[in-house]
């Protein structure tokens, strides 16, 4: 049966088809102050826009849709997209923070809530989930990522896709997910945003691609290409990865959009002038061109004359270009059809009720408490409500930074600051002091404030700030000091040479430690920061990230025991910024060799001993969790069998606890070097005081398959019989090991 898209295609002119491939930003809207038509309005009148992102209200979406329909001979509607990265109006914790909850239901719920808010404003597609695995804290966009591990990231990709899309993208209160950024955007050389990712095909297949496979399996309707090159070929021109792998191997049948001016940027990547790069991007499988308008400018002539560019090593006939335009246009129309827009262009514009803001706040507060990771606690936490608290540091009253990066529709007025949250919870106002500036450097302050003010230094000298903080601390029973980084420190184009706590924050913590008062350090940040000696000085240490509108309330709940800490790091915290990239899944080398080569033992000559390391998966609670000895249903098994690994987990404490039981694996003998250990599975359980539960993991031989890939085209997944090891525990370091042998 001929579908809607085919019927339209049969009637469309070449110009109309090219118009559908143009994706524009809403920008200033349809008219300027003097009621002049904006460039966007002119494009709509000419039928030259397929979709718009960044509309800021239902009314503007409606006006744009009406204008598009007037300008389109065949009445083809627009669809509307937006960056809904960690919530829409209701801003949830940063994705890297939410990942630390390891709570897939929570992640699905936050995505579903964001979808409902977005849909109620006429949006059809969100540029999320961002599923770029990243092992480099220097890269600012690690804030948006699901952390360092492919298995965890894949589960999150699936959960978020379910949350956004429900059982269909045309459903009320749901939107189309857009998996991004395809691919390896999280592995730029030196951690510099946009840089080439130079990596083995094995790593690409085993580390960076699995979240995309999971999102596609869950039915994600669209994908965004990434800015970077992978092994020398820019992703917007990467036909082998987009058409070859994504569509060919995973069976993805949805829409691929470019990133912002990503097609145009191929010229800067060195791939040739506009006509060449447009033909290459279209050939690679980029269906829509975001903002750059190069498809609009170049495709008419390319469809007329084709292209022959020997200097760029690229040629294509006019008829092939026309066929590619048809392919891309058909995908755009099919996407609109799936959204229900070809039936009803105003579907979703005005007929979806916004979800309750109150329900959103509750969810955001729970999410914030679940995302923060308690890294250290000598018993100082939870605080008694009667404790006299000195709340020190530049984040005590902060609202703006709490939203975190990429919160384009959030409003900092919705944030309840930490000092207000503590007051509301305990009934008494904490003593407060600024203590230290977020940054002290004018130049950096200006750079961080490019998108609006997030950093406003206190003009007093550091010594004066410190003095005031010490006075407050001396009057208190306990000191809570807030340190970290600004919202704009992390995010796009915010790579950092030194992902560490600023020196002034170290000095503040050291001075407060001298008071002898119990010291609780709360870190607000967008990336994993090397904490250095701060970790040792703290009596309790909470990594709270940028937690969204209710971030500080979630922190207050944890500090005073109204919520129980359950976050587990989804990244390894480096000891020193120079250790990056870093992950738990590092590969063994020939050295260090047990008992020899002492000098090389630590990996870094200048890394001091005795600094606390917080491994991937690490996090504490207020319970007293005990792991029983694990056992397997058989120490050896044929590959066709499943093996069960069983262990008991007990909460011997007197508070409820949420425990994430983590199973790692290693494959000590293989055809190539495998990671020393890698996350294999995890289960989250809630335990009442005194409760004991049996946890069972199913192990299948197929899960040990790994890629061998001399090239992308010749890649194959293989598995070998023999010994594997299973390591179970509360984090990637503190595990118990069981051997298992696959007989076949
Ligand atoms: C650039 C970013 O890389 C991408 O994540 C975002 O969705 C687009 N701009 C649109 O804002």
Coordinates of C-alpha atoms in Angstrom, one line a residue, residues 21 537 542:
X21 CA 15.7 18.9 4.0
X537 CA 40.3 16.5 54.6
X542 CA 29.1 14.4 48.7

